[in-house]
Every structure is written in C-alpha cells, then in structure tokens.
Coordinates of C-alpha atoms and ligand atoms in Angstrom, one line a residue:
Chain X
M1254 CA 0.0 0.0 0.0
S1255 CA 2.7 2.5 1.0
N1256 CA 4.2 2.9 -2.4
R1257 CA 0.9 3.4 -4.2
P1258 CA 0.6 6.7 -6.1
L1259 CA -1.6 9.3 -4.4
S1260 CA -4.1 11.3 -6.3
P1261 CA -2.8 14.8 -6.9
H1262 CA -6.2 16.2 -5.8
L1263 CA -5.4 15.2 -2.2
S1264 CA -3.7 18.6 -1.9
I1265 CA -5.4 20.6 -4.6
W1266 CA -8.9 21.6 -3.7
K1267 CA -10.7 24.7 -2.6
W1268 CA -13.3 25.3 0.1
G1269 CA -16.9 25.0 -0.9
P1270 CA -20.1 25.2 1.2
H1271 CA -20.8 21.5 0.8
M1272 CA -17.5 20.7 2.5
L1273 CA -18.5 22.9 5.4
V1274 CA -21.8 21.1 5.8
S1275 CA -20.0 17.8 5.6
I1276 CA -17.5 18.6 8.3
L1277 CA -20.1 20.3 10.4
H1278 CA -22.3 17.2 10.4
R1279 CA -19.4 15.2 11.8
V1280 CA -18.3 17.8 14.3
T1281 CA -21.8 18.4 15.6
G1282 CA -22.7 14.7 15.7
D1283 CA -19.5 13.7 17.5
G1284 CA -19.8 16.7 19.8
M1285 CA -23.3 15.8 20.8
A1286 CA -22.4 12.1 21.2
L1287 CA -19.5 12.9 23.5
A1288 CA -20.5 15.9 25.5
G1289 CA -24.3 16.0 25.0
L1290 CA -25.0 12.4 26.0
A1291 CA -22.9 12.8 29.1
I1292 CA -24.9 15.8 30.2
L1293 CA -28.1 14.1 29.3
L1294 CA -27.2 11.2 31.6
W1295 CA -26.3 13.7 34.4
W1296 CA -29.7 15.3 33.9
L1297 CA -31.6 12.0 34.0
G1298 CA -29.5 10.8 36.9
A1299 CA -30.2 14.0 38.9
L1300 CA -33.9 13.8 38.2
A1301 CA -33.9 10.1 39.4
S1302 CA -32.0 11.0 42.5
G1303 CA -34.2 13.8 43.8
P1304 CA -34.5 17.6 44.2
A1305 CA -31.1 18.2 45.8
A1306 CA -29.2 16.4 43.0
Y1307 CA -31.3 18.3 40.5
D1308 CA -30.4 21.6 42.1
S1309 CA -26.8 20.7 41.9
F1310 CA -27.2 19.9 38.2
T1311 CA -28.9 23.1 37.3
G1312 CA -26.5 25.1 39.5
W1313 CA -23.6 23.9 37.4
M1314 CA -25.1 23.6 33.9
W1315 CA -27.5 26.6 34.0
A1316 CA -26.2 28.9 36.7
D1317 CA -27.9 32.2 37.6
I1318 CA -25.3 34.5 36.0
G1319 CA -26.3 37.4 38.2
A1320 CA -25.6 35.5 41.4
L1321 CA -22.0 34.3 40.5
Q1322 CA -19.2 35.2 42.9
W1323 CA -16.2 37.0 41.4
S1324 CA -13.6 36.9 44.2
G1325 CA -10.9 34.4 45.2
I1326 CA -11.2 30.8 44.1
D1327 CA -14.8 31.4 43.2
I1328 CA -13.7 33.2 40.0
L1329 CA -12.6 29.8 38.7
W1330 CA -15.9 28.2 39.4
S1331 CA -17.8 31.1 38.0
L1332 CA -15.8 31.0 34.8
L1333 CA -16.6 27.3 34.5
K1334 CA -20.3 28.0 35.0
V1335 CA -20.3 30.6 32.3
L1336 CA -18.5 28.1 30.0
L1337 CA -21.0 25.4 30.8
K1338 CA -23.8 27.7 29.8
I1339 CA -22.1 28.3 26.5
V1340 CA -21.8 24.5 26.1
M1341 CA -25.6 24.1 26.6
I1342 CA -26.4 26.8 24.0
G1343 CA -23.7 25.2 21.8
L1344 CA -25.3 21.8 22.1
S1345 CA -28.7 23.2 21.0
W1346 CA -26.9 24.8 18.0
A1347 CA -25.2 21.5 17.3
F1348 CA -28.6 19.7 17.4
F1349 CA -30.3 22.0 14.9
T1350 CA -27.2 22.1 12.6
H1351 CA -26.9 18.3 12.6
M1352 CA -30.7 17.9 12.2
L1353 CA -30.6 20.1 9.0
S1354 CA -27.5 18.5 7.5
G1355 CA -29.0 15.1 8.5
L1356 CA -32.2 16.0 6.6
R1357 CA -30.0 17.1 3.7
H1358 CA -28.4 13.6 3.9
F1359 CA -31.9 12.1 3.5
V1360 CA -32.5 14.1 0.3
L1361 CA -29.1 13.2 -1.2
D1362 CA -29.7 9.6 -0.2
I1363 CA -32.7 9.4 -2.6
G1364 CA -30.5 10.7 -5.3
A1365 CA -31.9 14.3 -5.4
G1366 CA -30.2 17.6 -5.0
Y1367 CA -27.0 16.9 -6.8
E1368 CA -27.4 19.7 -9.4
L1369 CA -24.6 22.2 -8.7
D1370 CA -26.9 25.1 -8.1
T1371 CA -29.3 23.2 -5.9
N1372 CA -26.5 21.5 -4.0
R1373 CA -24.8 24.9 -3.3
L1374 CA -28.1 26.5 -2.3
W1375 CA -29.0 23.9 0.4
S1376 CA -25.4 23.7 1.6
I1377 CA -25.6 27.3 2.5
A1378 CA -29.2 27.3 3.6
S1379 CA -28.9 24.3 6.1
P1380 CA -26.4 25.9 8.5
V1381 CA -28.1 29.3 8.2
I1382 CA -31.6 27.9 9.0
A1383 CA -30.0 26.0 11.9
V1384 CA -28.8 29.3 13.5
I1385 CA -32.3 30.8 13.0
L1386 CA -33.9 27.7 14.7
T1387 CA -31.4 27.9 17.6
A1388 CA -32.2 31.5 18.2
G1389 CA -35.9 30.9 17.8
F1390 CA -35.8 28.0 20.3
W1391 CA -34.1 30.0 23.0
A1392 CA -36.3 33.0 22.4
L1393 CA -39.4 30.9 22.9
L1394 CA -37.9 29.2 26.0
L1395 CA -36.6 32.3 27.7
L1396 CA -39.4 34.7 26.8
R1397 CA -42.4 32.4 27.5
Chain E
M1398 CA -3.9 -14.6 -4.9
G1399 CA -2.9 -13.2 -8.2
N1400 CA -6.2 -13.7 -10.0
G1401 CA -6.8 -10.2 -11.4
T1402 CA -7.3 -7.0 -9.5
S1403 CA -9.1 -6.7 -6.2
I1404 CA -12.1 -5.3 -7.7
G1405 CA -12.2 -8.1 -10.3
K1406 CA -12.4 -10.6 -7.5
V1407 CA -15.3 -9.0 -5.8
R1408 CA -17.3 -7.8 -8.8
G1409 CA -20.7 -9.6 -9.1
L1410 CA -20.6 -11.1 -5.6
G1411 CA -23.0 -8.5 -4.3
S1412 CA -22.5 -6.5 -1.1
A1413 CA -21.0 -7.9 2.2
H1414 CA -24.3 -6.7 3.8
E1415 CA -22.6 -5.2 6.8
G1416 CA -22.2 -1.8 5.3
P1417 CA -25.8 -1.4 4.2
H1418 CA -27.1 -2.6 7.5
H1419 CA -25.0 0.0 9.4
W1420 CA -26.0 2.7 6.9
L1421 CA -29.7 1.8 7.3
V1422 CA -29.6 1.6 11.1
Q1423 CA -27.9 5.1 11.2
R1424 CA -30.9 6.3 9.2
F1425 CA -33.6 4.5 11.2
T1426 CA -32.2 5.8 14.5
A1427 CA -31.8 9.3 12.9
I1428 CA -35.6 9.3 12.3
G1429 CA -36.1 8.2 15.9
N1430 CA -33.8 11.1 17.0
L1431 CA -35.6 13.6 14.8
V1432 CA -39.1 12.7 16.0
L1433 CA -38.3 12.2 19.7
M1434 CA -35.8 15.1 20.1
L1435 CA -38.5 17.5 18.6
W1436 CA -40.9 16.0 21.1
L1437 CA -38.5 16.7 24.0
L1438 CA -37.7 20.2 22.9
G1439 CA -41.4 20.9 22.3
S1440 CA -42.1 19.6 25.8
F1441 CA -39.5 22.0 27.2
L1442 CA -41.3 24.8 25.5
L1443 CA -44.8 23.8 26.6
L1444 CA -44.1 22.8 30.2
P1445 CA -44.7 25.7 32.6
D1446 CA -41.1 25.5 34.0
L1447 CA -38.2 23.1 34.0
G1448 CA -38.0 22.7 37.8
Y1449 CA -37.6 19.4 39.6
G1450 CA -41.3 19.0 40.5
T1451 CA -42.6 19.7 37.0
L1452 CA -40.1 17.4 35.2
A1453 CA -40.4 14.5 37.7
S1454 CA -44.2 14.4 37.5
Y1455 CA -44.0 14.8 33.7
F1456 CA -41.7 11.8 33.3
A1457 CA -43.9 9.9 35.7
K1458 CA -46.7 9.8 33.1
P1459 CA -46.6 6.7 30.9
V1460 CA -46.4 8.3 27.5
P1461 CA -43.6 10.8 28.3
A1462 CA -41.7 8.0 30.2
V1463 CA -41.9 5.6 27.2
A1464 CA -41.0 8.4 24.8
M1465 CA -37.9 9.4 26.9
I1466 CA -36.8 5.7 27.2
L1467 CA -37.1 5.3 23.4
L1468 CA -35.2 8.6 22.9
V1469 CA -32.3 7.3 25.1
L1470 CA -32.3 4.0 23.1
S1471 CA -32.3 5.8 19.7
L1472 CA -29.7 8.4 20.8
F1473 CA -27.2 5.9 22.2
W1474 CA -27.6 3.5 19.2
H1475 CA -27.2 6.3 16.7
A1476 CA -24.2 7.7 18.6
R1477 CA -22.6 4.2 18.9
I1478 CA -22.6 3.6 15.1
G1479 CA -21.7 7.3 14.5
L1480 CA -18.7 7.2 16.7
Q1481 CA -17.7 3.7 15.3
V1482 CA -17.4 5.4 11.9
L1483 CA -15.2 8.1 13.4
I1484 CA -12.9 5.5 15.0
E1485 CA -12.7 3.5 11.8
D1486 CA -11.8 6.6 9.9
Y1487 CA -9.1 7.9 12.2
V1488 CA -7.7 5.0 14.3
H1489 CA -5.8 2.6 12.1
T1490 CA -3.5 0.7 14.4
P1491 CA -5.3 -2.7 14.9
G1492 CA -4.8 -2.9 18.7
N1493 CA -5.8 0.7 19.4
K1494 CA -8.8 0.3 17.1
F1495 CA -10.0 -2.8 18.9
A1496 CA -9.6 -1.0 22.3
A1497 CA -11.4 2.1 21.1
L1498 CA -14.3 0.1 19.7
A1499 CA -14.5 -2.0 22.9
L1500 CA -14.5 1.1 25.0
L1501 CA -17.2 2.6 22.8
N1502 CA -19.4 -0.4 23.2
L1503 CA -19.0 -0.4 27.0
A1504 CA -19.7 3.3 27.2
T1505 CA -22.8 3.4 25.0
I1506 CA -24.4 0.2 26.3
G1507 CA -23.6 1.2 29.9
G1508 CA -24.7 4.8 29.3
G1509 CA -27.9 3.8 27.6
A1510 CA -28.8 1.3 30.3
F1511 CA -28.2 4.0 33.0
G1512 CA -30.4 6.5 31.2
I1513 CA -33.2 4.0 30.8
F1514 CA -33.0 2.9 34.4
C1515 CA -33.2 6.6 35.6
V1516 CA -36.4 7.2 33.6
A1517 CA -37.9 3.9 34.8
R1518 CA -37.1 4.8 38.4
L1519 CA -38.8 8.2 38.0
A1520 CA -41.8 6.6 36.3
L1521 CA -42.3 3.8 38.8
S1522 CA -41.8 5.9 41.9
G1523 CA -44.9 7.8 40.8
G1524 CA -43.6 11.3 40.3
A1525 CA -42.3 14.0 42.7
A1526 CA -41.0 12.1 45.6
Ligands
LIG283 C1 -12.4 20.8 3.3 C2 -12.3 19.6 2.8 C3 -12.9 18.3 3.3 C4 -13.7 18.1 4.3 C5 -14.4 19.1 5.3 C6 -14.0 16.7 4.4 C7 -14.8 16.1 5.3 C8 -15.1 14.7 5.3 C9 -16.0 14.0 6.2 C10 -16.7 14.7 7.4 C11 -16.0 12.7 5.9 C12 -16.8 11.7 6.5 C13 -18.1 11.5 5.6 C14 -18.9 10.4 6.0 O1 -18.5 9.5 6.7 O2 -20.1 10.5 5.6 C15 -15.1 12.6 4.7 C16 -14.9 11.4 4.1 C17 -13.9 11.2 3.1 N1 -13.2 12.2 2.5 FE1 -13.2 14.1 2.9 N2 -13.2 16.1 3.4 C18 -12.5 17.1 2.8 C19 -11.6 16.9 1.7 C20 -11.3 15.7 1.1 C21 -10.4 15.5 0.1 C22 -9.6 16.6 -0.6 C23 -10.3 14.2 -0.2 C24 -9.6 13.4 -1.2 C25 -9.0 13.9 -2.2 C26 -11.3 13.5 0.7 C27 -11.5 12.2 0.7 C28 -12.4 11.6 1.6 C29 -12.6 10.1 1.6 C30 -12.0 9.1 0.7 C31 -13.6 9.9 2.6 C32 -14.2 8.6 3.0 C33 -15.5 8.4 2.1 C34 -16.4 7.4 2.7 O3 -16.0 6.6 3.6 O4 -17.5 7.2 2.1 N3 -11.8 14.5 1.5 N4 -14.5 13.8 4.4
LIG284 C1 -32.5 15.4 14.1 C2 -32.0 14.2 14.3 C3 -30.9 13.6 13.6 C4 -30.8 13.3 12.3 C5 -31.8 13.5 11.2 C6 -29.5 12.7 12.1 C7 -29.0 12.2 10.9 C8 -27.8 11.6 10.7 C9 -27.4 10.9 9.5 C10 -28.2 10.7 8.3 C11 -26.1 10.4 9.8 C12 -25.3 9.6 8.8 C13 -24.4 10.5 8.0 C14 -23.6 9.6 7.0 O1 -24.0 8.6 6.6 O2 -22.5 10.0 6.6 C15 -25.7 10.8 11.1 C16 -24.5 10.6 11.7 C17 -24.2 10.9 13.0 N1 -25.0 11.4 14.0 FE1 -26.9 12.0 13.6 N2 -28.8 12.6 13.3 C18 -29.7 13.2 14.3 C19 -29.4 13.4 15.6 C20 -28.2 13.1 16.2 C21 -27.9 13.3 17.6 C22 -28.9 13.9 18.6 C23 -26.6 12.8 17.8 C24 -25.8 12.8 19.1 C25 -26.1 12.2 20.2 C26 -26.1 12.4 16.6 C27 -24.8 11.8 16.4 C28 -24.3 11.4 15.2 C29 -23.0 11.0 14.9 C30 -21.9 10.9 16.0 C31 -22.9 10.6 13.6 C32 -21.6 10.2 12.8 C33 -21.0 11.4 12.1 C34 -19.8 11.0 11.3 O3 -18.7 10.9 11.9 O4 -19.9 10.9 10.1 N3 -27.1 12.5 15.6 N4 -26.8 11.5 11.7

C-alpha cells in the first residue's frame, strides 16, 4: 500500500459550502455524542436522585449568572459555569445544525439535490436555517 | 492470490451486507432522534417551567416516560454507530482500534442502560418524591 501513487487532488482543492456542511455534520454529531449524551445522563440521573441532586445539576449547567461570585477561588468556578452555559447553548446549535445536515443527507440519499446550483443552495441554507432555529428556540424558551 | 485486480475478485458477488445494515440503522435511528428530540424540545417549550417537580411528574406519566426511554435508546444507538465510523476513519492501528471500539461499546451500552434505568425509576416511583 505504502508505495501506491496518491491522487494529486489530495492537496489541490478549494473550500466550498458542501465541505463545510460535511465537516459540520461530523463535528456536531460527535460533539453531541461525546458531550451531549454525558450531560443528558447527568440530567436524568439527577432527576432520578431527587431535588437536591437536580439543584446541583442546574446550579452547574445553568447557573444564575447574576448570582455568581467573582472573588478568590470562586472566580474559577464562576468562569466554569459561564463556560458550561455556552456549552448548553452550543449543544442546541449542534442539534439544529446536525438535524438540518441530516435531513439534507436524506434528500441526497434518494438521489436528489446533486445539481450544482441546488446543492450549493442547500449547503448554504442548512447551517443558516439552523442558526435561526437555535435563536428561535431560546427566544421561545426564555421569553415564555 | 494473483487472479486479477481486487475489484475483479469481488465484482458480481454483491455486497457484504454489513455496510448497508450499518447505513440503514444510522438512518432508522436518525428518524427516531428527529421525532423524539423534537418531542423533547417541544415539551421543554410547553411545560410551565423546568424545575424538579414539573419534570419529575411529567416523566412519571406513561407516554412521556416511554418516549424518553425510546429517545435514550435511539440516541445511544445512533451515537454508537456514528462514533464507530469516526474511530474506523481515524484509528488505524489494529490494537488501538480494537480497544477504542471495545470502550465505545461499554460506554454506549452502559450509558444507555443507566439512562433507561433513571427514567424507569422516575416513572415507577410515581412522580415528585
Ligand atoms: C475541506 C475539505 C474536506 C472536508 C471538510 C472533508 C470532510 C469529510 C468528512 C466529514 C468525511 C466523512 C463523511 C462520512 O463518513 O459520511 C469525509 C470522508 C472522506 N473524505 Fe473528505 N473532506 C474534505 C476533503 C477531502 C479531500 C480533498 C479528499 C480526497 C482527495 C477527501 C477524501 C475523503 C474520503 C476518501 C472519505 C471517505 C469516504 C467514505 O468513507 O465514504 N476528503 N470527508
Ligand atoms: C435530528 C435528528 C438527527 C438526524 C436527522 C441525524 C442524521 C444523521 C445521519 C443521516 C447520519 C449519517 C451520515 C452519513 O451517513 O455520513 C448521522 C451521523 C451521525 N449522527 Fe446524527 N442525526 C440526528 C441526531 C443526532 C444526535 C442527537 C446525535 C448525538 C447524540 C447524533 C450523532 C451522530 C454521529 C456521531 C454521527 C456520525 C457522524 C460522522 O462521523 O460521520 N445525531 N446523523
């Protein structure tokens, strides 16, 4: 195998929107599988263990930003809590992004959407619609 | 060996059937994820709040409990084959690959079982304890 010739196009290509959707599908899927499922289990485990465990879960993953302490060692914990909040919002973005590129997979699987213009259109539209859905979801959740 | 090219040897034999199965299950579980995740996110939006009491009594009801159990199953199954593809693409050393796949199976089967047990416990203890 090692002395087989390599295709020259391994190093000659330029970015296109379909490549972005492809890599985003992988990154968001793997991100959710590794981080999202761990948090899901913590959430379910906390629910099954009772109110105190559930408070501890929400205290870490969805802290009240206004009540964070910013002195001494607490700065470290507060930074972590802000980071975890970003992770939660990031996971919702990952879900909607993966959902749309997954739906795009379904369309491509039946052999549709390969015309250059159509393919380009939906490659750009999927991640954009995903950002809109993420914003819409949080707007509905926080403003209800 | 030495009877023509690799592709010549396999042409006409049909598929090995492992790939298509994997591919189909990824899609079946994707449909499960799609329907059930939209149900879960919709529930988050429709429930009055996401506090312990509200969620515990919600998952104590038969339909939400079963939906949540099915979601855990679908998610962990989809994630298991998804991460398997990732490992197969990037981990090439046979020993490491075996170890990574073994760890993946332990983590996803163990994680899925834990998730299902938690929902069952909530459901069978009859809501807010
Ligand atoms: C920005 C550029 C690229 C991105 C973001 C990208 C991303 C990906 C991703 C996410 C996969 C996994 C797809 C899947 O399993 O469904 C993949 C597979 C693959 N890529 Fe790329 N890739 C890029 C460029 C290239 C180039 C330049 C080549 C070769 C010349 C290449 C060859 C392959 C091959 C052979 C596979 C495996 C296909 C398969 O298993 O069906 N990729 N790529
Ligand atoms: C809206 C629901 C979802 C849909 C429609 C969907 C669809 C898909 C499809 C069609 C694939 C196969 C891509 C291919 O054959 O190359 C895939 C891969 C994958 N999905 Fe999902 N999915 C969904 C939700 C999720 C969730 C919630 C997770 C995480 C827990 C997840 C994790 C993954 C992973 C890790 C892969 C493998 C990515 C790779 O490396 O190529 N998916 N998804």
